PDB file of C-alpha atoms in Angstrom:
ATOM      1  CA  UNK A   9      44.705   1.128 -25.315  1.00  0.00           C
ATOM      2  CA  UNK A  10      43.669  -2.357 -24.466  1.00  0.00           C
ATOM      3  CA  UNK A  11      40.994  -2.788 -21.188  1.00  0.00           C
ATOM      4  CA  UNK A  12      38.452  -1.627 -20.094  1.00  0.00           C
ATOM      5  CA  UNK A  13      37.532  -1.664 -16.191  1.00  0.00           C
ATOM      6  CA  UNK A  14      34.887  -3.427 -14.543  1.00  0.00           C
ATOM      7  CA  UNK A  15      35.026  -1.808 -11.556  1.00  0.00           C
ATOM      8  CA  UNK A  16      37.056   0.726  -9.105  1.00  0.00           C
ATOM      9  CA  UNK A  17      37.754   2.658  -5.791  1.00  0.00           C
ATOM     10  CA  UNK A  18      36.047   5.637  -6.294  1.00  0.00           C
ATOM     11  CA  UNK A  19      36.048   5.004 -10.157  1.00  0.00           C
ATOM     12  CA  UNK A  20      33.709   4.295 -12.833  1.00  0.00           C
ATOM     13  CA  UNK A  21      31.105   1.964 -11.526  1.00  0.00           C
ATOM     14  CA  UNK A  22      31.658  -1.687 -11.198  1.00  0.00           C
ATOM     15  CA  UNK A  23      29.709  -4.511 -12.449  1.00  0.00           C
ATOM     16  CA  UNK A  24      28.027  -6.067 -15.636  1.00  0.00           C
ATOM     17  CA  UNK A  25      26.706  -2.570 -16.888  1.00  0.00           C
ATOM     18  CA  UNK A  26      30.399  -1.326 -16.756  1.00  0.00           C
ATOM     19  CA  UNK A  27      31.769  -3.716 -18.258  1.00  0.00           C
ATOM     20  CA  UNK A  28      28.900  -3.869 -21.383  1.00  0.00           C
ATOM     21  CA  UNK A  29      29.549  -0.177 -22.216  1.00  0.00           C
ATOM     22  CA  UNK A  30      33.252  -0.638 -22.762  1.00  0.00           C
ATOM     23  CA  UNK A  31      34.944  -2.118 -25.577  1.00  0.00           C
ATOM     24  CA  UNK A  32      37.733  -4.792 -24.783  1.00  0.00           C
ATOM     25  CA  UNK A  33      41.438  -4.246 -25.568  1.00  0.00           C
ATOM     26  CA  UNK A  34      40.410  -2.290 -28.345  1.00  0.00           C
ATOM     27  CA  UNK A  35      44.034  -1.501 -29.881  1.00  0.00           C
ATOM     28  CA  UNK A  36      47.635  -2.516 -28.519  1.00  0.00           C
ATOM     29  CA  UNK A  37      49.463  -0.647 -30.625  1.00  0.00           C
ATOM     30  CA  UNK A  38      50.065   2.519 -29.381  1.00  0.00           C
ATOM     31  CA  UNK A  39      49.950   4.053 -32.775  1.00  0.00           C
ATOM     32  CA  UNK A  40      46.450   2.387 -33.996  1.00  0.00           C
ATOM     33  CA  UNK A  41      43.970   4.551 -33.917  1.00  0.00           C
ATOM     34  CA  UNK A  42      21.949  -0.666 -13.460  1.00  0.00           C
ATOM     35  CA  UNK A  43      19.409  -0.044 -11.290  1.00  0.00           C
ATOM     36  CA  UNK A  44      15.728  -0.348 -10.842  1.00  0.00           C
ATOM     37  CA  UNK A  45      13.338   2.782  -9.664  1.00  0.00           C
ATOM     38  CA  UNK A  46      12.427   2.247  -6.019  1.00  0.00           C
ATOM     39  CA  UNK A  47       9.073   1.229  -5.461  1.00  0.00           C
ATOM     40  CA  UNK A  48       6.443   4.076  -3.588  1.00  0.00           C
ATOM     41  CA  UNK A  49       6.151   3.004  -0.306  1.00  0.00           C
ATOM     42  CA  UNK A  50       2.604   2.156   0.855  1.00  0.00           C
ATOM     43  CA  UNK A  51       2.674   4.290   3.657  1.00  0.00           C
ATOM     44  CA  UNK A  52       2.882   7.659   1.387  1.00  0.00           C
ATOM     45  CA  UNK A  53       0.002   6.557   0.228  1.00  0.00           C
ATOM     46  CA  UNK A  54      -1.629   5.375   3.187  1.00  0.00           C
ATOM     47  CA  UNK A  55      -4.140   7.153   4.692  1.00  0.00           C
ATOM     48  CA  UNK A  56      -5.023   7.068   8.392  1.00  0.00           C
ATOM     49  CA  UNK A  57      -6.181   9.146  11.496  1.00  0.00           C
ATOM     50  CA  UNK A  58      -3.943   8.772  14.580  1.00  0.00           C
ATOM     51  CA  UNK A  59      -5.427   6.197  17.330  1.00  0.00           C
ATOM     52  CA  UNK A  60      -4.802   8.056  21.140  1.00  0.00           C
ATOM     53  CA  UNK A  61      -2.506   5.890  22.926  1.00  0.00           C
ATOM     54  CA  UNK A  62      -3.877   4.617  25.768  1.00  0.00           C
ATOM     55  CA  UNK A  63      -0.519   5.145  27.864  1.00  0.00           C
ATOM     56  CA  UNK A  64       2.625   7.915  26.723  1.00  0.00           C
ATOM     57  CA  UNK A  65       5.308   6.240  25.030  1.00  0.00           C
ATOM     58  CA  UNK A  66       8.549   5.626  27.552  1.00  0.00           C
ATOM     59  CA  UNK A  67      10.720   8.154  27.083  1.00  0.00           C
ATOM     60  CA  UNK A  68      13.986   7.149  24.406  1.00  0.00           C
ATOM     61  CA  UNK A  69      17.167   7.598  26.502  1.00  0.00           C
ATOM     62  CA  UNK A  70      19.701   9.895  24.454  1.00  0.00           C
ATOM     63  CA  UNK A  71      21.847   8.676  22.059  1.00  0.00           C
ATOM     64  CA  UNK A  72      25.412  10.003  22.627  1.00  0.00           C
ATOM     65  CA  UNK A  73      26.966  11.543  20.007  1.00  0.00           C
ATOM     66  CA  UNK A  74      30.858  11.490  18.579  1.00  0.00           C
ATOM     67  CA  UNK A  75      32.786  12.429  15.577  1.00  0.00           C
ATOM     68  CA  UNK A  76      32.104  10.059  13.034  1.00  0.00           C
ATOM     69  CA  UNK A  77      35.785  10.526  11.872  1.00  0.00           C
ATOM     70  CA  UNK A  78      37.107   9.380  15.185  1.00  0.00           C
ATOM     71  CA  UNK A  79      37.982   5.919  15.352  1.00  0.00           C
ATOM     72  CA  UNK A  80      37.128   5.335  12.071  1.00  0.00           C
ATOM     73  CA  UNK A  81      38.774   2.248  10.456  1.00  0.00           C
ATOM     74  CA  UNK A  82      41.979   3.152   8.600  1.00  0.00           C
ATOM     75  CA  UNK A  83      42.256   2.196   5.066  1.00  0.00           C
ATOM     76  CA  UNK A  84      45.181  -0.045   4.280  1.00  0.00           C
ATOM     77  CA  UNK A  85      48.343   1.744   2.544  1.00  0.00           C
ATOM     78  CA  UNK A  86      48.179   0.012  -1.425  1.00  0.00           C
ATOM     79  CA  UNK A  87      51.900  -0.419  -2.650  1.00  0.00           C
ATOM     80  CA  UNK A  88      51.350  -0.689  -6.162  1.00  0.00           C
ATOM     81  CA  UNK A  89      53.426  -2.681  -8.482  1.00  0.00           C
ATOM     82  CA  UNK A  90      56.502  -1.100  -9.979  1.00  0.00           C
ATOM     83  CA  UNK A  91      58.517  -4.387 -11.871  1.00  0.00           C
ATOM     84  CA  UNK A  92      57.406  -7.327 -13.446  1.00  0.00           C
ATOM     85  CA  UNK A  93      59.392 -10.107 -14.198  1.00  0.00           C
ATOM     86  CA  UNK A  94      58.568 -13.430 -16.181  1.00  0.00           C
ATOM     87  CA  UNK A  95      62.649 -15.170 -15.939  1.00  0.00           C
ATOM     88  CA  UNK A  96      61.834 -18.088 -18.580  1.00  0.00           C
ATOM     89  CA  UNK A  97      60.591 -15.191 -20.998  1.00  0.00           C
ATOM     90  CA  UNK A  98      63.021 -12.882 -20.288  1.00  0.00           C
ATOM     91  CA  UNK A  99      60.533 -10.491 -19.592  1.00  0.00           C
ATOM     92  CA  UNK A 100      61.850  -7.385 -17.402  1.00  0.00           C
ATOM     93  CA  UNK A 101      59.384  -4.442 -17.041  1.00  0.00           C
ATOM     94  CA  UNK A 102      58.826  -1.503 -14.960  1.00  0.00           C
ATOM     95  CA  UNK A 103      55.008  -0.720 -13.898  1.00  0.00           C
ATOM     96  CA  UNK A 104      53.491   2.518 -13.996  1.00  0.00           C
ATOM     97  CA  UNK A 105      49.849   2.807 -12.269  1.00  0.00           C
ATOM     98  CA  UNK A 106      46.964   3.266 -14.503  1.00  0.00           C
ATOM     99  CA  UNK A 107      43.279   4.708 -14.376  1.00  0.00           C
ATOM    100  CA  UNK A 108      41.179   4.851 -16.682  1.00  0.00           C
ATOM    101  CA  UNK A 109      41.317   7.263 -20.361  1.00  0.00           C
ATOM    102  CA  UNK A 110      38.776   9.601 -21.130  1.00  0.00           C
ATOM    103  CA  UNK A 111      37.558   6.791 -23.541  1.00  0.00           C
ATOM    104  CA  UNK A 112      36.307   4.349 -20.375  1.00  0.00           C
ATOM    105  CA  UNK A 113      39.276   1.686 -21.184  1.00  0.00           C
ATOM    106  CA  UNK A 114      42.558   1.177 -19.330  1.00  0.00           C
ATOM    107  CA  UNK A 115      45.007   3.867 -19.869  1.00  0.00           C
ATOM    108  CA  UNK A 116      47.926   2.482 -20.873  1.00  0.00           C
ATOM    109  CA  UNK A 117      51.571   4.367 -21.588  1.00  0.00           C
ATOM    110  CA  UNK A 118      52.780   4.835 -24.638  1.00  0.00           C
ATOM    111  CA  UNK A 119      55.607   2.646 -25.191  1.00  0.00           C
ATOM    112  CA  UNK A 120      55.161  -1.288 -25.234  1.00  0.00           C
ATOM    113  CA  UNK A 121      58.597  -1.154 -23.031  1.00  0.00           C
ATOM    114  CA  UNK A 122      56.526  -0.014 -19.953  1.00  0.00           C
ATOM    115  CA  UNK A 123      53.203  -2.097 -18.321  1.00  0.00           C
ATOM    116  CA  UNK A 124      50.001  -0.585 -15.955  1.00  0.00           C
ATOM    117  CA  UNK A 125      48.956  -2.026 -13.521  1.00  0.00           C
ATOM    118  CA  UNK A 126      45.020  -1.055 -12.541  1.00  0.00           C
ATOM    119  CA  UNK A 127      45.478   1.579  -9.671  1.00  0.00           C
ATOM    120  CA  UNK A 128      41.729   0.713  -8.936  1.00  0.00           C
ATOM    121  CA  UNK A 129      41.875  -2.734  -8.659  1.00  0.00           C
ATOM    122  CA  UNK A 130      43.891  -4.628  -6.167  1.00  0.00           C
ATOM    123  CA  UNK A 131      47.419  -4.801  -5.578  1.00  0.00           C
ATOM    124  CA  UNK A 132      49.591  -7.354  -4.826  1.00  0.00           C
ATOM    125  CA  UNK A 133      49.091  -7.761  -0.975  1.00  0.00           C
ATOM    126  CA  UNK A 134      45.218  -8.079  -1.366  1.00  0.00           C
ATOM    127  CA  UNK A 135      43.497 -10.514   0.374  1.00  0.00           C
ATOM    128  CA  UNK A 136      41.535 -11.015  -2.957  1.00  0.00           C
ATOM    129  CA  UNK A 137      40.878 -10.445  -6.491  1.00  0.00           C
ATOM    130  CA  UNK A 138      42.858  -9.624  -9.309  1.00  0.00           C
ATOM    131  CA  UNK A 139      45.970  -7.755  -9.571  1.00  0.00           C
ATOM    132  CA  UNK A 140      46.074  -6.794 -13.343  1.00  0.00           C
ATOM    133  CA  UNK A 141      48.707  -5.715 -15.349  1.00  0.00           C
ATOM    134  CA  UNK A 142      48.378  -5.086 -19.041  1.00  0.00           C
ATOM    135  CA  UNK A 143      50.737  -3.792 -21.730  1.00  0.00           C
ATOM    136  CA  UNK A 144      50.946  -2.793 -25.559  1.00  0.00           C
ATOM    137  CA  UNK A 145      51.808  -5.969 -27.686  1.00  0.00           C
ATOM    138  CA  UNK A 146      54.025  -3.156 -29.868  1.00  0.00           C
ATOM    139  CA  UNK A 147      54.193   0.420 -30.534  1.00  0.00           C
ATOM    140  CA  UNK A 148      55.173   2.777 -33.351  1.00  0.00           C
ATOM    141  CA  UNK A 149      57.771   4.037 -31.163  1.00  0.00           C
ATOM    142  CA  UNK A 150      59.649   0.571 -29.956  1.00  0.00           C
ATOM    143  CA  UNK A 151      58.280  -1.780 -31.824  1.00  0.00           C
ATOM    144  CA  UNK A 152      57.245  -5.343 -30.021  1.00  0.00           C
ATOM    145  CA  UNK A 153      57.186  -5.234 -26.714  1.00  0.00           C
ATOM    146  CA  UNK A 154      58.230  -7.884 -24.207  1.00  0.00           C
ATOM    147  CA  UNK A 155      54.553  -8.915 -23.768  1.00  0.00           C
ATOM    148  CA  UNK A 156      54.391 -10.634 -27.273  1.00  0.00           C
ATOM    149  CA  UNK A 157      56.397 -13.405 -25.843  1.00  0.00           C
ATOM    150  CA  UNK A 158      53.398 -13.966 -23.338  1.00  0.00           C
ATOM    151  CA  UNK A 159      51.833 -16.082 -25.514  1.00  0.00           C
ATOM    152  CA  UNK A 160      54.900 -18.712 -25.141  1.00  0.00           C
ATOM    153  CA  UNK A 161      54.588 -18.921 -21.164  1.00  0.00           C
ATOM    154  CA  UNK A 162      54.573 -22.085 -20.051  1.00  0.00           C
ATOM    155  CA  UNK A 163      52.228 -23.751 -17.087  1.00  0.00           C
ATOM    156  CA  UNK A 164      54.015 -23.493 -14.039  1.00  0.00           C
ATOM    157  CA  UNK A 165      56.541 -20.368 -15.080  1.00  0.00           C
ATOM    158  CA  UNK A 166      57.449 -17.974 -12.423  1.00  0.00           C
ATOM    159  CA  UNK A 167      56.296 -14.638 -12.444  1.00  0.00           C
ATOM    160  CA  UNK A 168      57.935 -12.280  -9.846  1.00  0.00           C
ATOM    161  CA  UNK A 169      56.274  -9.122  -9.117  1.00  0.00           C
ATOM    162  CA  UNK A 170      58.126  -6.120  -7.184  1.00  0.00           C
ATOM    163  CA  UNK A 171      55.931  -3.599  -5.043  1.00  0.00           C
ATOM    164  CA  UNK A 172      56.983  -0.062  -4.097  1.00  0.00           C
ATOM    165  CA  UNK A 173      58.738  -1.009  -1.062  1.00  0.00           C
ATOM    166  CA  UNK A 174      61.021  -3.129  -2.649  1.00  0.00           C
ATOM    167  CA  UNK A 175      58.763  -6.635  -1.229  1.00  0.00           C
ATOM    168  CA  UNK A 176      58.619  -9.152  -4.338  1.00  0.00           C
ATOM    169  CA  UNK A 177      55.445 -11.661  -4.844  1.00  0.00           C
ATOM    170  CA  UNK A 178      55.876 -14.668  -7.122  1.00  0.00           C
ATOM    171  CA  UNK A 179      53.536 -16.647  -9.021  1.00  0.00           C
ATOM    172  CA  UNK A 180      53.328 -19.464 -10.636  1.00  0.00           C
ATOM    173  CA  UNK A 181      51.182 -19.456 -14.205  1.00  0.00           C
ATOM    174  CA  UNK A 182      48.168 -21.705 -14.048  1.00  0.00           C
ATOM    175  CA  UNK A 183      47.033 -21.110 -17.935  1.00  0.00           C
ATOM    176  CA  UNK A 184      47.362 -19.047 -21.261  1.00  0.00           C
ATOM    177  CA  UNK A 185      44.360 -18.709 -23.233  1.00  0.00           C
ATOM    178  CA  UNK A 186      43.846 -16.254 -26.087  1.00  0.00           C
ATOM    179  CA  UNK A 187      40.753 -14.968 -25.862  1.00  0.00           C
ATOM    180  CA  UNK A 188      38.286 -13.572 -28.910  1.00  0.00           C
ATOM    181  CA  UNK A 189      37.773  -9.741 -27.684  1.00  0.00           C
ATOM    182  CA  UNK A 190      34.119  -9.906 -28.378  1.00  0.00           C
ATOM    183  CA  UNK A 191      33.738 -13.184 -25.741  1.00  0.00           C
ATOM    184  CA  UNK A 192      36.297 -12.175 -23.045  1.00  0.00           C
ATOM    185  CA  UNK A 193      35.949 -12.646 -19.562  1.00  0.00           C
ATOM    186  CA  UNK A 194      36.429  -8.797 -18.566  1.00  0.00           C
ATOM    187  CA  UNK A 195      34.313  -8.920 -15.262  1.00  0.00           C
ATOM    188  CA  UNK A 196      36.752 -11.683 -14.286  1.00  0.00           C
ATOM    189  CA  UNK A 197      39.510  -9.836 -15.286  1.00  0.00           C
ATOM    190  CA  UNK A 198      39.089  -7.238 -12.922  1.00  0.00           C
ATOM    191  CA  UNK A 199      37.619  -8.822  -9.906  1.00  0.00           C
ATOM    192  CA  UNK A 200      37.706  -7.741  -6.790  1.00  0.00           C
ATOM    193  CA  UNK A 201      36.413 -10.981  -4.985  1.00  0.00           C
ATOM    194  CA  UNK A 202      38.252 -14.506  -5.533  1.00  0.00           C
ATOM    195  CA  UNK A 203      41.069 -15.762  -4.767  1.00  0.00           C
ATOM    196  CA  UNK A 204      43.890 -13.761  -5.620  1.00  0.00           C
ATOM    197  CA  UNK A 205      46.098 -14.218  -8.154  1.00  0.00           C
ATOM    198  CA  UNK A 206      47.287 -12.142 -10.731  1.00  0.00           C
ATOM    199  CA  UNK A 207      46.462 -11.528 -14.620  1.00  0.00           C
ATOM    200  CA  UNK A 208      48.638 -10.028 -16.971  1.00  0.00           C
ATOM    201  CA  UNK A 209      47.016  -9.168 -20.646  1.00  0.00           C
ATOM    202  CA  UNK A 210      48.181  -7.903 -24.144  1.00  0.00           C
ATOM    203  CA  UNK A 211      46.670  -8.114 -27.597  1.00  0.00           C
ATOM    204  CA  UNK A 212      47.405 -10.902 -30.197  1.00  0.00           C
ATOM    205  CA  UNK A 213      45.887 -12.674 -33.062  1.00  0.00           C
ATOM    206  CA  UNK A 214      45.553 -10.848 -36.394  1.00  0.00           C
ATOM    207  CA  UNK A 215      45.965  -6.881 -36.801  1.00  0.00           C
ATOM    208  CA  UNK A 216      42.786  -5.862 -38.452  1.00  0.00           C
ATOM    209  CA  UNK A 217      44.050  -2.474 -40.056  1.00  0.00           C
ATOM    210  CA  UNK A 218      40.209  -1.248 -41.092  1.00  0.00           C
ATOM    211  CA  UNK A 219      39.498  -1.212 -37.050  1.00  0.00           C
ATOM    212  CA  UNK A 220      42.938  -0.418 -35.887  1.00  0.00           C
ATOM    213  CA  UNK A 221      43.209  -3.071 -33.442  1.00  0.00           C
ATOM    214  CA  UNK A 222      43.950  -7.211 -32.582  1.00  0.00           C
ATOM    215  CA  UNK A 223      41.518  -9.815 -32.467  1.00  0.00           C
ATOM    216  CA  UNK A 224      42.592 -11.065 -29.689  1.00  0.00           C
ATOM    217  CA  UNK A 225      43.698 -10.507 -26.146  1.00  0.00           C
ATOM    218  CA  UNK A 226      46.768 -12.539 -24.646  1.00  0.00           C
ATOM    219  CA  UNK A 227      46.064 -13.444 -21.091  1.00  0.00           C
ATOM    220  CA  UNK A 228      48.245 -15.558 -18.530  1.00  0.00           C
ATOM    221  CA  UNK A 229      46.558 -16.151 -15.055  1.00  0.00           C
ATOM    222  CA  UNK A 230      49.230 -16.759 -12.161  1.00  0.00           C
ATOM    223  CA  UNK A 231      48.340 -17.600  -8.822  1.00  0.00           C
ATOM    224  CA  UNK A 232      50.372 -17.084  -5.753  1.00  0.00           C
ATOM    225  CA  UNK A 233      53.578 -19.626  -4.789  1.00  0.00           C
ATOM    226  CA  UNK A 234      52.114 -21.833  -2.335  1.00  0.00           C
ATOM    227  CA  UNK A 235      48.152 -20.602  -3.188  1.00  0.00           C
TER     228      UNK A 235
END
C-alpha cells in the first residue's frame, strides 16, 4: 500500500504528528510485502475570602433553550470519484473509495487496474484542498498498471475526473516530480486547505527487494480548467 494520511473526517488525526508516524508509499506492488498539558489555572490555586457586595447582582434574564439538532447546518452530500481518465496516456480507471489499513497508510485495492481515492479527504467539488487519488504501480495479479505511464504526463495534459452522479471535472497537469519517499511532501498531499486541485500518486524509481517496496513516489499535480 502506498500513503499514508495526514489527516481525515472523523479519521486518524491530522497534522505533522500524523503524518511523522506513518511511513510513505511504503510498497506499490500489491504482492510486496501533539499536544501540550494545559497549564493549572491560577485561580485553583488562588486563595481568597468573598468581599460582600455592596448592592445584589441584577438578576440574568433566562436563556431560552432549543434542540441543538434543530437548525443545525447540514453537511454537504460528498460524491466521490468513481473514473479517472488521463486521454494523452491512455489512462482509463475506475475509483473505489479508500480509508485507511490497519497499518495507518492508504488502503489501496488489490489490483493496479483499479485507483482510491481518499474518502477522508476532499472530493472533487471542494472548495479546497486536495482530491487524491493513488494507485499500485503493478501487482502480482495484473502486472503494471496504467499508473506507470504517469511518469510520462506532460505539463498541460488533461485529466478528466467522473463523480458518482455522472458530473466530470477536468484538469490540467501543472508538474510531475518524483519524489524520494523519505523527503515527500505528505502533509501537502493531503491538504485540506489550498487551492484545490487534484494529486494523483504511484510508486517508481528502483524496487528495493530487501524492503519490499519503490524508492520513489510518482506524483502529478493538476489544477482545475480555468483555476
Amino acid at each position: 500500500t502506498p500513503l499514508v494520511p495526514g489527516g481525515r473526517r472523523g479519521g486518524p488525526a491530522g497534522g505533522a504528528a500524523a503524518v511523522a508516524a506513518l511511513l510513505v508509499l511504503t510498497a506499490c506492488s500489491s504482492d510486496a510485502p501533539e499536544g501540550t498539558a494545559s497549564p493549572t489555572a491560577a485561580a485553583a490555586t488562588a486563595s481568597a475570602t468573598p468581599t460582600p457586595s455592596a448592592t445584589p447582582p441584577a438578576a440574568v434574564p433566562a436563556v431560552p433553550l432549543r434542540d441543538a439538532s434543530l437548525g443545525a447546518t447540514p453537511q454537504p452530500v460528498v460524491l466521490p470519484p468513481v473514473r479517472v481518465q488521463v486521454p494523452d496516456l491512455g489512462i482509463d480507471m475506475p475509483v473505489e473509495p479508500a480509508g485507511v489499513a490497519p497499518a495507518g497508510d492508504m488502503a489501496l485495492p488489490d489490483t493496479a487496474e483499479v485507483a482510491a481515492w481518499y474518502e477522508f479527504g476532499p472530493a472533487p467539488a471542494a472548495p479546497e484542498g486536495s482530491t487524491l487519488v493513488a494507485a499500485h504501480v503493478d501487482s502480482a495479479a495484473t502486472g503494471i498498471g496504467p499508473f506507470a505511464r504517469l511518469r510520462d504526463v506532460a505539463a498541460g495534459a488533461a485529466v478528466v475526473v467522473t463523480t458518482a452522479d455522472g458530473t466530470t471535472y477536468e484538469y490540467r497537469v501543472q508538474d510531475v516530480v518524483r519524489v524520494p519517499k523519505d523527503t515527500a511532501p505528505v502533509g501537502e498531499w493531503f491538504d485540506h486547505t489550498g487551492a484545490p486541485r487534484l494529486v494523483l500518486v504511484t510508486c517508481g524509481g528502483a524496487f528495493d527487494r530487501q524492503v519490499g517496496h519503490y524508492a520513489d513516489n510518482v506524483v502529478v499535480t493538476a489544477l482545475p480548467l480555468g483555476g
